[in-house]
Short mmCIF file of C-alpha atoms in Angstrom, two decimals:
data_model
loop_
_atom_site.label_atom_id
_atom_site.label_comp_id
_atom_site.label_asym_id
_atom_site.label_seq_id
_atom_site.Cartn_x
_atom_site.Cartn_y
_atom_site.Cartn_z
CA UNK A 703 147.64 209.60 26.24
CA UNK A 704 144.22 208.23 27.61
CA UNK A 705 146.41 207.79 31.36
CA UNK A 706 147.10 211.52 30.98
CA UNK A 707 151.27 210.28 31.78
CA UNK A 708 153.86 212.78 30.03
CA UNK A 709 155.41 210.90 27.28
CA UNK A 710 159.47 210.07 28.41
CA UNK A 711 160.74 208.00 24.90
CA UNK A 712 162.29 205.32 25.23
CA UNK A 713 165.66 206.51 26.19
CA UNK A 714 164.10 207.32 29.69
CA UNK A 715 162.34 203.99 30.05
CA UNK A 716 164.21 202.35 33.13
CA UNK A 717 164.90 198.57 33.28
CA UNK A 718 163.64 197.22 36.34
CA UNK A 719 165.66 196.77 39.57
CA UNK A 720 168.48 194.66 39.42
CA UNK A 721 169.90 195.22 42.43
CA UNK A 722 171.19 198.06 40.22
CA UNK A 723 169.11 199.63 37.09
CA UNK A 724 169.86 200.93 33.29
CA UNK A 725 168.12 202.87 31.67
CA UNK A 726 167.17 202.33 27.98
CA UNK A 727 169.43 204.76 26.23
CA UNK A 728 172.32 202.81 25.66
CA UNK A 729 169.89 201.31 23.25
CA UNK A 730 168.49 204.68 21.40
CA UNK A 731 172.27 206.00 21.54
CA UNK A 732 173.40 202.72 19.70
CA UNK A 733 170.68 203.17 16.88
CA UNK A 734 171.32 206.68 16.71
CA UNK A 735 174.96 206.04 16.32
CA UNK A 736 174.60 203.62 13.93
CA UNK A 737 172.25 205.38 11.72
CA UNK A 738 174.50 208.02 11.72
CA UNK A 739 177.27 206.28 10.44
CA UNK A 740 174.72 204.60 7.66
CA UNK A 741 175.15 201.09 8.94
CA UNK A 742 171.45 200.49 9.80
CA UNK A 743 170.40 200.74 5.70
CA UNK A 744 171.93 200.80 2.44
CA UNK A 745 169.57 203.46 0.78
CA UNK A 746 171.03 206.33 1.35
CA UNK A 747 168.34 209.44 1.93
CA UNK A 748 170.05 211.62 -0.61
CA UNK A 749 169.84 209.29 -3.53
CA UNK A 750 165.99 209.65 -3.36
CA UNK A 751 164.81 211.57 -6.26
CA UNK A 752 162.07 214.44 -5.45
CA UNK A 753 158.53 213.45 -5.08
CA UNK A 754 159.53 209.96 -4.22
CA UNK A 755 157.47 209.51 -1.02
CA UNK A 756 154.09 208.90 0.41
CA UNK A 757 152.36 205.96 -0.97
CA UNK A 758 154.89 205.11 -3.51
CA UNK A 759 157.63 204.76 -0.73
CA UNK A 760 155.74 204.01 2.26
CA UNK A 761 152.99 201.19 0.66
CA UNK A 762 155.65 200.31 -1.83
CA UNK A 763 158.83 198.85 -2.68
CA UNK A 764 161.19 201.16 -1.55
CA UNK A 765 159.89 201.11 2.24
CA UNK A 766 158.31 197.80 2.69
CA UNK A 767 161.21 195.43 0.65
CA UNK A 768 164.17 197.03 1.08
CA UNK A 769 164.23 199.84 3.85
CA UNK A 770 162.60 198.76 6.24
CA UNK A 771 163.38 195.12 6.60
CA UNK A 772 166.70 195.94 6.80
CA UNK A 773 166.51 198.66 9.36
CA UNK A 774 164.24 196.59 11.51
CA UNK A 775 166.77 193.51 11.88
CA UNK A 776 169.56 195.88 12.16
CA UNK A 777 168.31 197.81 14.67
CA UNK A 778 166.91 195.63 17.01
CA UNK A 779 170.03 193.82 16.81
CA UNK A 780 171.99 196.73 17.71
CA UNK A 781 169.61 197.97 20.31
CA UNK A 782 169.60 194.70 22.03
CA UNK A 783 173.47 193.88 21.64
CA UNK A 784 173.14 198.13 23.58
CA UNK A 785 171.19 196.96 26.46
CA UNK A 786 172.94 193.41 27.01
CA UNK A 787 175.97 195.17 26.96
CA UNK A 788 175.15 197.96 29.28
CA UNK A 789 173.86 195.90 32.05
CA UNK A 790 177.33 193.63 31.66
CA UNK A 791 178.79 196.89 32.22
CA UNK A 792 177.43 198.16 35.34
CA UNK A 793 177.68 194.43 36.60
CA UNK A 794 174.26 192.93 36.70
CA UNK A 795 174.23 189.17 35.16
CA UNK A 796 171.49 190.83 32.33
CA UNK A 797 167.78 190.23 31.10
CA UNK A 798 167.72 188.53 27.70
CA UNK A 799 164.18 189.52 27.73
CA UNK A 800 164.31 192.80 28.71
CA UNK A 801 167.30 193.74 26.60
CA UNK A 802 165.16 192.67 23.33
CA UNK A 803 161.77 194.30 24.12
CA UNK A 804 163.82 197.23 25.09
CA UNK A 805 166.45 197.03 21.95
CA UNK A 806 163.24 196.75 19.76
CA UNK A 807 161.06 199.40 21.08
CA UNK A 808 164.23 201.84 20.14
CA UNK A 809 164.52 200.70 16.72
CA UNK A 810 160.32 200.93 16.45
CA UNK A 811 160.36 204.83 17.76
CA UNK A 812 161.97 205.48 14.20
CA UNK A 813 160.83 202.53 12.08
CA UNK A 814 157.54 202.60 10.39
CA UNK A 815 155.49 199.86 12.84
CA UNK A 816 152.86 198.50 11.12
CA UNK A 817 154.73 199.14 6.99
CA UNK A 818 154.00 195.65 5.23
CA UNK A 819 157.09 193.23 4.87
CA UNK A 820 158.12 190.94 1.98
CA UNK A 821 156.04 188.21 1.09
CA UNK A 822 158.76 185.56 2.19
CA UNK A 823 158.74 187.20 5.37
CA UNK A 824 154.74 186.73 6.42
CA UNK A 825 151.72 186.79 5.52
CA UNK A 826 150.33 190.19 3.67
CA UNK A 827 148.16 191.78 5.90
CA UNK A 828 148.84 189.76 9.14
CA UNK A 829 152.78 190.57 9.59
CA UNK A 830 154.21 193.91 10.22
CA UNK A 831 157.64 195.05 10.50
CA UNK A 832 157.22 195.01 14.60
CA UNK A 833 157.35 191.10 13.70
CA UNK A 834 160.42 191.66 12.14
CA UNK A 835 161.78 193.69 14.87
CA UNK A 836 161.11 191.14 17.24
CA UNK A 837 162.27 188.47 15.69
CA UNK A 838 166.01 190.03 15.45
CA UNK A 839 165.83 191.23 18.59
CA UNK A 840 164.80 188.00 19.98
CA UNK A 841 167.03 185.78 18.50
CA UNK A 842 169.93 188.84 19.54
CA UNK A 843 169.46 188.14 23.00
CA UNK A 844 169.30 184.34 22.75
CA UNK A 845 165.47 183.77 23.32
CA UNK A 846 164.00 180.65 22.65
CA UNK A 847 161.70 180.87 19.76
CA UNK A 848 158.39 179.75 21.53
CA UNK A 849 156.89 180.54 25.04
CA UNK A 850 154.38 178.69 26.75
CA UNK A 851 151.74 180.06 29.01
CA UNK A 852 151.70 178.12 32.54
CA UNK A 853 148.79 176.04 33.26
CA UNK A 854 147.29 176.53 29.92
CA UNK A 855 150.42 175.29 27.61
CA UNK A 856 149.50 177.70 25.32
CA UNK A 857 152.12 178.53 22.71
CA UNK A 858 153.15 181.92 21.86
CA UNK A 859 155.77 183.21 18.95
CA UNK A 860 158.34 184.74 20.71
CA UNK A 861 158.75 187.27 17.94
CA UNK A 862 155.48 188.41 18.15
CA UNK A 863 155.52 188.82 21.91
CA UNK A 864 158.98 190.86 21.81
CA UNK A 865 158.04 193.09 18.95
CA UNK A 866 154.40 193.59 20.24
CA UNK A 867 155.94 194.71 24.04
CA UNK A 868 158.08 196.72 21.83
CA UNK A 869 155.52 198.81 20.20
CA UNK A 870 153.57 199.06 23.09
CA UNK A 871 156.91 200.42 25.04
CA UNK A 872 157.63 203.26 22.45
CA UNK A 873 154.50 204.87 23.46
CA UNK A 874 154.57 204.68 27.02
CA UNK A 875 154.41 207.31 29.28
CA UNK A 876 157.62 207.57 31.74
CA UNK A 877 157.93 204.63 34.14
CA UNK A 878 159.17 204.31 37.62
CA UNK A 879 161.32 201.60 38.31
CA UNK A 880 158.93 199.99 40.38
CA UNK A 881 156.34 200.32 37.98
CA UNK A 882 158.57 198.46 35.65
CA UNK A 883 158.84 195.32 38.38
CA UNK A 884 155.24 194.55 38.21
CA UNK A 885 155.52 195.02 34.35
CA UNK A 886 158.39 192.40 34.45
CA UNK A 887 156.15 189.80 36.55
CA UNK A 888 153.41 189.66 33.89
CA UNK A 889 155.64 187.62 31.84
CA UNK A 890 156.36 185.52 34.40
CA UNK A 891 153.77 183.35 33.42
CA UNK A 892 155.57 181.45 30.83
CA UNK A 893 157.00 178.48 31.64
CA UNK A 894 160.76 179.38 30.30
CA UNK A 895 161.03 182.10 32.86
CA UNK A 896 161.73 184.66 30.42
CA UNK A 897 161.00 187.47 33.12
CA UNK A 898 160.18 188.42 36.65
CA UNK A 899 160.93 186.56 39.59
CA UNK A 900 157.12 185.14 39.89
CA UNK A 901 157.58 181.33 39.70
CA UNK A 902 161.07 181.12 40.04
CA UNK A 903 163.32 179.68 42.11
CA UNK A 904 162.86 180.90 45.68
CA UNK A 905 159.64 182.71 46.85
CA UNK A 906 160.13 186.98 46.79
CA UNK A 907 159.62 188.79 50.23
CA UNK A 908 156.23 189.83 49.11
CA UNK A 909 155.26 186.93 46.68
CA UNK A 910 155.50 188.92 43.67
CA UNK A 911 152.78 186.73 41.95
CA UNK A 912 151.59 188.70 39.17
CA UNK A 913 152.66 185.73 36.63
CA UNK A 914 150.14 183.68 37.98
CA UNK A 915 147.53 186.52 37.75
CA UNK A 916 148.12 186.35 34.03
CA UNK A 917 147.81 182.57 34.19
CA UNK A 918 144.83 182.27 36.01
CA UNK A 919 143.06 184.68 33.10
CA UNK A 920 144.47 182.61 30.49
CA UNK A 921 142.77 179.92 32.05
CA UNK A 922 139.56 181.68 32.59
CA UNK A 923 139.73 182.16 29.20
CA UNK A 924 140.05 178.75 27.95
CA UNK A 925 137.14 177.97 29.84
CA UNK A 926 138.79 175.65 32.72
CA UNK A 927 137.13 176.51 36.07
CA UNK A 928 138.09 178.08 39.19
CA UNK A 929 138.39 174.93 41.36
CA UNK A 930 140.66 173.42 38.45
CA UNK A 931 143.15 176.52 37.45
CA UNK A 932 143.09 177.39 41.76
CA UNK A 933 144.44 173.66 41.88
CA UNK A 934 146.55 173.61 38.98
CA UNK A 935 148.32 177.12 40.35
CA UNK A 936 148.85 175.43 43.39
CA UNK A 937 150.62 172.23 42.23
CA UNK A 938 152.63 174.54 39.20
CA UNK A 939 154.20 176.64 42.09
CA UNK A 940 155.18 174.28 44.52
CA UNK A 941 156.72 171.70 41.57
CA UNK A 942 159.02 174.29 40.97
CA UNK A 943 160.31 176.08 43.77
CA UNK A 944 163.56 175.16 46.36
CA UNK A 945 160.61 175.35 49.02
CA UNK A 946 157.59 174.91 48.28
CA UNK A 947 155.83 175.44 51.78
CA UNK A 948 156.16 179.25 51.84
CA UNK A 949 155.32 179.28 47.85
CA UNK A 950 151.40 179.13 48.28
CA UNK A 951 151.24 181.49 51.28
CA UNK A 952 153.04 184.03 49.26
CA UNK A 953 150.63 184.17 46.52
CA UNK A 954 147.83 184.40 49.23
CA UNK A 955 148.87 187.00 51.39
CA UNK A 956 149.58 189.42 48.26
CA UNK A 957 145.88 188.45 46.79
CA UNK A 958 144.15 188.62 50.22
CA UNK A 959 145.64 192.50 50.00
CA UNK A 960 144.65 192.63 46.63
CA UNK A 961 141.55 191.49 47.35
CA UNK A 962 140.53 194.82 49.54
CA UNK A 963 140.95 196.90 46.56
CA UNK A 964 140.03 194.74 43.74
CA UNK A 965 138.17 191.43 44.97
CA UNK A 966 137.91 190.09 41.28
CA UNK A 967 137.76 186.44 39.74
CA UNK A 968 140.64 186.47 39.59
CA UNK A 969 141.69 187.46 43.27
CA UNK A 970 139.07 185.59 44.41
CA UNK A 971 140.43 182.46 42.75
CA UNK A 972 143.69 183.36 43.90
CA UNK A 973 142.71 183.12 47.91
CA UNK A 974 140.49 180.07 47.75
CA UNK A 975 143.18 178.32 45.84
CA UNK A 976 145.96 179.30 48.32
CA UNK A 977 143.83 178.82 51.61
CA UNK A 978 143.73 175.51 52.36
CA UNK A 979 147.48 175.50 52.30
CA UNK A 980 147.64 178.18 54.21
CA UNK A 981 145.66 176.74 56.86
CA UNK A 982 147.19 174.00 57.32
CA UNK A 983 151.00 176.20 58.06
CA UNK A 984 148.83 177.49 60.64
CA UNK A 985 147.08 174.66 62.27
CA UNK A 986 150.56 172.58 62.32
CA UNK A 987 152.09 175.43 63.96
CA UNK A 988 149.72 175.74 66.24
CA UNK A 989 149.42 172.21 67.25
CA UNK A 990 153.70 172.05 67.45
CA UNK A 991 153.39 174.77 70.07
CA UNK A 992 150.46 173.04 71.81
CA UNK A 993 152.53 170.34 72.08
CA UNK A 994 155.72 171.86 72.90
CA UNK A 995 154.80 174.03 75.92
CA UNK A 996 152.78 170.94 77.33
CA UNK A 997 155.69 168.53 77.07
CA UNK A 998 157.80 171.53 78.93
CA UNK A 999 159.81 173.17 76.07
CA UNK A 1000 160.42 176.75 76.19
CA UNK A 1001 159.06 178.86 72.86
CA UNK A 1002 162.44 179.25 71.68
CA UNK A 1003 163.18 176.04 71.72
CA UNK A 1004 160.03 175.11 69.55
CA UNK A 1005 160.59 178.25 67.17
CA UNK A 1006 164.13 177.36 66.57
CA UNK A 1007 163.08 173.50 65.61
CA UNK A 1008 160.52 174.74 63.21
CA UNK A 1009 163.53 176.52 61.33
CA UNK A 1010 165.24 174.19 61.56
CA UNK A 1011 162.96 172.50 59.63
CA UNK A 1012 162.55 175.33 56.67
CA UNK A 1013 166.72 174.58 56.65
CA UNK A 1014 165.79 171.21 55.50
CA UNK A 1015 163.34 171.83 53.37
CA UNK A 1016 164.88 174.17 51.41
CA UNK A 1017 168.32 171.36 51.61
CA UNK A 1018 165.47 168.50 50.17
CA UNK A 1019 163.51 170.36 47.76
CA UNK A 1020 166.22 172.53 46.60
CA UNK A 1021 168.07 169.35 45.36
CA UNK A 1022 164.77 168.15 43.90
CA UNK A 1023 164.54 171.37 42.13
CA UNK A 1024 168.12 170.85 40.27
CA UNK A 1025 166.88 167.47 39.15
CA UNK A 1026 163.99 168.69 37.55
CA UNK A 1027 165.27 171.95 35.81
CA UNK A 1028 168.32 170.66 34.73
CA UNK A 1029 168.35 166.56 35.41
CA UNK A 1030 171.47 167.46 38.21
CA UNK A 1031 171.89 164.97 41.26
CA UNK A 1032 173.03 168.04 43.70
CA UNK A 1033 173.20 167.74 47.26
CA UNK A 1034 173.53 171.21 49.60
CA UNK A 1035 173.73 171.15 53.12
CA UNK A 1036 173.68 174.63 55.05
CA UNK A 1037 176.90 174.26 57.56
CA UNK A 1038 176.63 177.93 59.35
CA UNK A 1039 174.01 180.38 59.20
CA UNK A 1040 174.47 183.29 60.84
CA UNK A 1041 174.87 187.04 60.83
CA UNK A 1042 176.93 190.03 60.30
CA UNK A 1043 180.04 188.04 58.01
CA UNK A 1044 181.36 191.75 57.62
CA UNK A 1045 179.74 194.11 59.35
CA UNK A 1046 178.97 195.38 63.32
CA UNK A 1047 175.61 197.51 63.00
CA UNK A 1048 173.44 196.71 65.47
CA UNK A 1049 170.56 196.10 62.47
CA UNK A 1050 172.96 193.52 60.67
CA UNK A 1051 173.85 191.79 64.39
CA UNK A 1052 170.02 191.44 64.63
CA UNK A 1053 169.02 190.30 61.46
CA UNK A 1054 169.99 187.84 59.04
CA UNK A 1055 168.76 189.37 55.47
CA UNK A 1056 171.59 191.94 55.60
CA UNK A 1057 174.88 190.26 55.90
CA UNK A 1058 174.77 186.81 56.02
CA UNK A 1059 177.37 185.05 57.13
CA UNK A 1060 177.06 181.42 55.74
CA UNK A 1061 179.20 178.35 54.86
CA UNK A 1062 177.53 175.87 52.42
CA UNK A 1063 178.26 172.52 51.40
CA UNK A 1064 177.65 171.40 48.02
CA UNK A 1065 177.79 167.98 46.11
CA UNK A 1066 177.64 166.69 42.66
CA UNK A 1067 178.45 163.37 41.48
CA UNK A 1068 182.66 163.22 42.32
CA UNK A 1069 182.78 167.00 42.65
CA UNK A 1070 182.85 168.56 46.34
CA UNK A 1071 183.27 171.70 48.04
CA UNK A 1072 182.90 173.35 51.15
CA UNK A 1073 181.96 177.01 50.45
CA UNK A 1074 182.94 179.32 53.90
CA UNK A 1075 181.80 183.04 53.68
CA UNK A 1076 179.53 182.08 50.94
CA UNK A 1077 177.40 185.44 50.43
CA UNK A 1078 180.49 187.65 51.28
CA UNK A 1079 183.42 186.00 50.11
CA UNK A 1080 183.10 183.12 47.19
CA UNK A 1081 180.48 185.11 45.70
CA UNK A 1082 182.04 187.89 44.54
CA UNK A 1083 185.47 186.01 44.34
CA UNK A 1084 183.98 183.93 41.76
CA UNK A 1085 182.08 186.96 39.79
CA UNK A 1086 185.38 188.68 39.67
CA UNK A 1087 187.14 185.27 38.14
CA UNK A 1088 189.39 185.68 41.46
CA UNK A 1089 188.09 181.86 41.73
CA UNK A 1090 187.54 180.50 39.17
CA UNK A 1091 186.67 176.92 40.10
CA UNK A 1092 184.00 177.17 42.43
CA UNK A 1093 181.06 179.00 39.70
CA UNK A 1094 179.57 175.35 39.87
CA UNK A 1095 178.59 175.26 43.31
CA UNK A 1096 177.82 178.99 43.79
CA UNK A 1097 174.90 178.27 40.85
CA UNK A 1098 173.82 175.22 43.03
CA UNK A 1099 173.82 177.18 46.21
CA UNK A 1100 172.73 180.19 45.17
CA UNK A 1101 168.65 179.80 44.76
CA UNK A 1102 168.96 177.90 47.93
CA UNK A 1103 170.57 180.62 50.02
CA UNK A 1104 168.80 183.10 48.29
CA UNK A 1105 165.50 181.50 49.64
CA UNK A 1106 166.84 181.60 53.65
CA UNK A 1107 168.01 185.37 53.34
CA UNK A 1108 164.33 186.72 51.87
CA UNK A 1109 162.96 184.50 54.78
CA UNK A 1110 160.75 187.67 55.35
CA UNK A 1111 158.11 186.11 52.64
CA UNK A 1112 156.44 184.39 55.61
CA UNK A 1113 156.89 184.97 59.58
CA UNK A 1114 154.33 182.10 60.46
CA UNK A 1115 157.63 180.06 62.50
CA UNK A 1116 156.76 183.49 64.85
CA UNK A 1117 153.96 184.76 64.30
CA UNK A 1118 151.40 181.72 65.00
CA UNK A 1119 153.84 180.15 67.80
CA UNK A 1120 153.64 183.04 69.84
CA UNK A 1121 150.25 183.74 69.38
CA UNK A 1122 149.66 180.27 70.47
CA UNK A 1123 151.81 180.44 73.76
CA UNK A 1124 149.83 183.86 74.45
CA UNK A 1125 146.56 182.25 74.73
CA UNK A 1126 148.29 179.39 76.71
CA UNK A 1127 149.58 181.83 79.07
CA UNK A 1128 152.71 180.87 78.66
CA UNK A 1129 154.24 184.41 78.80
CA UNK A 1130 152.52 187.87 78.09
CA UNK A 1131 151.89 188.87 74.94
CA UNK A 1132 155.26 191.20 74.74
CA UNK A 1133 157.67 188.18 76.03
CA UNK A 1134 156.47 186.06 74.02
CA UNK A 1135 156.85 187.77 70.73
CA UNK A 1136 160.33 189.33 71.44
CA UNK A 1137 161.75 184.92 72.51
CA UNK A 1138 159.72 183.96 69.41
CA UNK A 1139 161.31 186.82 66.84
CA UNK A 1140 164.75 185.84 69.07
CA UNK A 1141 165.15 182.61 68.06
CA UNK A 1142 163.68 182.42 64.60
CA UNK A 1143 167.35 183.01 63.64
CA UNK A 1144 166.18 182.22 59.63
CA UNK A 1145 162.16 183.40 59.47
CA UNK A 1146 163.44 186.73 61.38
CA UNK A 1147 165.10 187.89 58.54
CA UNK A 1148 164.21 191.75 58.69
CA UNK A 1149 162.61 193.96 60.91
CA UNK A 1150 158.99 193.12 61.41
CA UNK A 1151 157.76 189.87 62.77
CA UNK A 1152 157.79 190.88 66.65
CA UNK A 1153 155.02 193.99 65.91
CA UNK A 1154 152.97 191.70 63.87
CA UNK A 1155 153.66 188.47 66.54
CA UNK A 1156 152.27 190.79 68.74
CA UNK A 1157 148.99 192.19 67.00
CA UNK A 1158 147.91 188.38 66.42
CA UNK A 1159 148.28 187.70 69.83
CA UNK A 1160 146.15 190.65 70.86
CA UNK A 1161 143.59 189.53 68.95
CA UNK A 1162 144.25 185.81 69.62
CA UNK A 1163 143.21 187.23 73.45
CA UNK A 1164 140.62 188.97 72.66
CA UNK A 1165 138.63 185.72 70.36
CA UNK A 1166 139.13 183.54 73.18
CA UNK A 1167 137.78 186.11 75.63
CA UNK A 1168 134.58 186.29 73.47
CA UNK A 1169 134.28 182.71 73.31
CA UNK A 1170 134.95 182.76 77.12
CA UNK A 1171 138.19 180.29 76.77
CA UNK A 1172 140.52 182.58 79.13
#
């Protein structure tokens, strides 16, 4: 009310994007339905003798031992069995999270949220039903039963933190589904990746670091200081990533925007944390292309090396990453990456994020394939059990390739090497950004890096003209 946002209920909350999207009302329909057929409770409204309401129902027996306990773990169980079940059914692999904050902020638009509960279910006072909602709706979806708060370790009850999104999602004004992406990334700040993309596997086009926004206030508050949570950020996000070079930058480049709206404590920490990594992308880029035009290579050919090397990387760390997160000895090597595996638009001839056409080698321990038409063939062979022997490997691969195709999270492989041969004079500024965009076959993903190539260099010119260099 105090945003001024029409209230939607919570049938018109959207999930967030999943390629595809839900809405919640395959949860509210499935409560509905159920509490019409009387399967939600056992007291039946028309057994209740006149004048039985108020305080004696409501701070009583009758509501707070028998009603609503029951409808509150029935509920969210069938509101979260709804919205598991409706993303199956539209084909997107599902959000156990989102599915039980969703699932219980249906059953809490009915339920009485903060009625008292029995005694053997929490303390009087201190535990509402909401707890109780979140609890069944939590342990519906298959949610661990603790979170943990990056950096900080602290411990959270994952009942508490379902129902408590819950309640605060029945009240809501009417979401976009964008708004609901940077809602998800807020809890990406606990460690068992319970939701968002922040801090998972392969870095987001645009960073998406809002998890880490949460962490770094966590931290704040537990009185660690900025040069200690900037460093501990740093280390937490590059420990668990298939490449952790483009990790850092991502979390800089969305706070340095941040930054010229809301330069914060928290912003700030963000950018001094992230800089020094992100200096040193540059400077070794710089000094490759130094190199490489001096010794006689073209730009291409130095471009093409350096993604070459973000290839490997990804190969190296992304078998590191399997170790750690689930103790697997994996080995992937990228075989063919290319474009346009199905398509002839010029855009999808150009650019790789749009139809990749990849072959992919995977390893572990005696088990071997070698995966041809990866993104357009096993894939959705394997999600539609035409093959049903390669789900394995396509796991393995899948953070990995996913990490090549959203190359577009950092264009430094074109941006700083063409800048660089610029000042050189090794071309003008308009060659040298369309051979550098050219050959960075993996960090040209999408549209984009030539224009921006090109306003560095401009001003690359223009510094070195000040300090009388050219």
């Amino acid at each position: 009310m105090l945003a001024g946002v029409d209230r939607s209920g919570v049938s018109a909350i959207p999930t967030t994007k999943m390629n595809s999207k839900v809405s919640a009302f395959p949860a509210v329909a499935a409560v509905y339905d159920a509490i019409c057929k009387g399967e939600l409770c056992s007291v039946d409204g028309r057994d209740i003798p006149p004048f039985v309401g108020g305080a004696i129902y409501g701070h009583s027996a009758l509501g707070e031992d028998y009603i609503w306990p029951e409808l509150a773990k029935k509920g969210a169980q069938v509101g979260t069995q709804a919205m598991l079940d409706a993303m199956a059914g539209i084909g997107i692999g599902g959000s156990k999270f989102q599915a039980a904050i969703l699932g219980a902020a249906a059953i809490l638009e009915i339920i009485h949220p903060d009625a008292e509960v029995p005694e053997e279910c929490g303390t009087y006072g201190r535990t509402s039903s909401v707890y109780l909602v979140g609890k069944a709706a939590a342990e519906t979806a298959g949610l661990p039963e603790k979170l943990h708060m990056r950096i900080t370790g602290e411990e959270y009850d994952t009942a508490h933190v379902v129902g408590d999104v819950g309640l605060i999602l029945k009240d809501i004004g009417g979401p976009s589904v964008i708004g609901m992406m940077g809602f998800a990334e807020i809890f990406a700040c606990f460690q068992e990746r319970v939701f968002g993309g922040s801090g998972g596997a392969h870095n987001p086009p645009l960073g998406h670091m809002t998890g880490y926004t949460m962490c770094a206030v966590k931290a704040i508050q537990a009185g660690m200081t900025p040069e200690e949570i900037g460093k501990a950020i740093v280390e937490d996000r590059c420990s668990d990533v298939v490449n952790p070079f483009p990790a850092p930058f991502s979390i800089y480049a969305v706070a340095k925007k941040a930054s010229e709206l809301h330069n914060g404590p928290v912003t700030k920490l963000l950018v001094e944390a992230t800089l020094p990594s992100v200096t040193k992308l540059i400077s070794d880029r710089v000094k490759a292309t130094y190199e490489g035009l001096n010794n006689g290579r073209t730009l291409a050919e130095i471009v093409k090396e350096m993604d070459d090397q973000r290839v490997h990387d990804t190969e190296v760390y992304g078998a590191k990453y399997w170790k750690k997160l689930a103790n697997r000895d994996v080995t992937v090597k990228f075989l063919k990456i290319e474009n346009a595996a199905r398509r002839n638009a010029k855009l999808v001839k150009k650019y790789l994020a749009f139809d990749p056409l990849i072959t992919v080698e995977v390893t572990e321990g005696d088990r071997h394939v070698v995966l041809e038409h990866f993104t357009d063939q096993v894939i959705p062979a394997v999600c539609m059990k035409k093959d049903t022997e390669n789900a394995w490997a396509v796991t393995i691969a899948a953070p990995l390739t996913s990490e090549l195709v959203l190359s577009g999270n950092m264009i430094l492989n074109v941006v700083i090497p063409s800048a660089t041969a610029v000042v050189m004079g090794y071309a003008s500024n308009e060659d040298a950004s369309a051979e550098a965009e050219a050959a960075a076959y993996i960090t040209a993903g999408i549209p984009g890096p030539k224009m921006a190539a090109r306003r560095v260099g401009k001003l690359a010119l223009r510094i070195c003209d000040a300090l009388e260099m050219v």
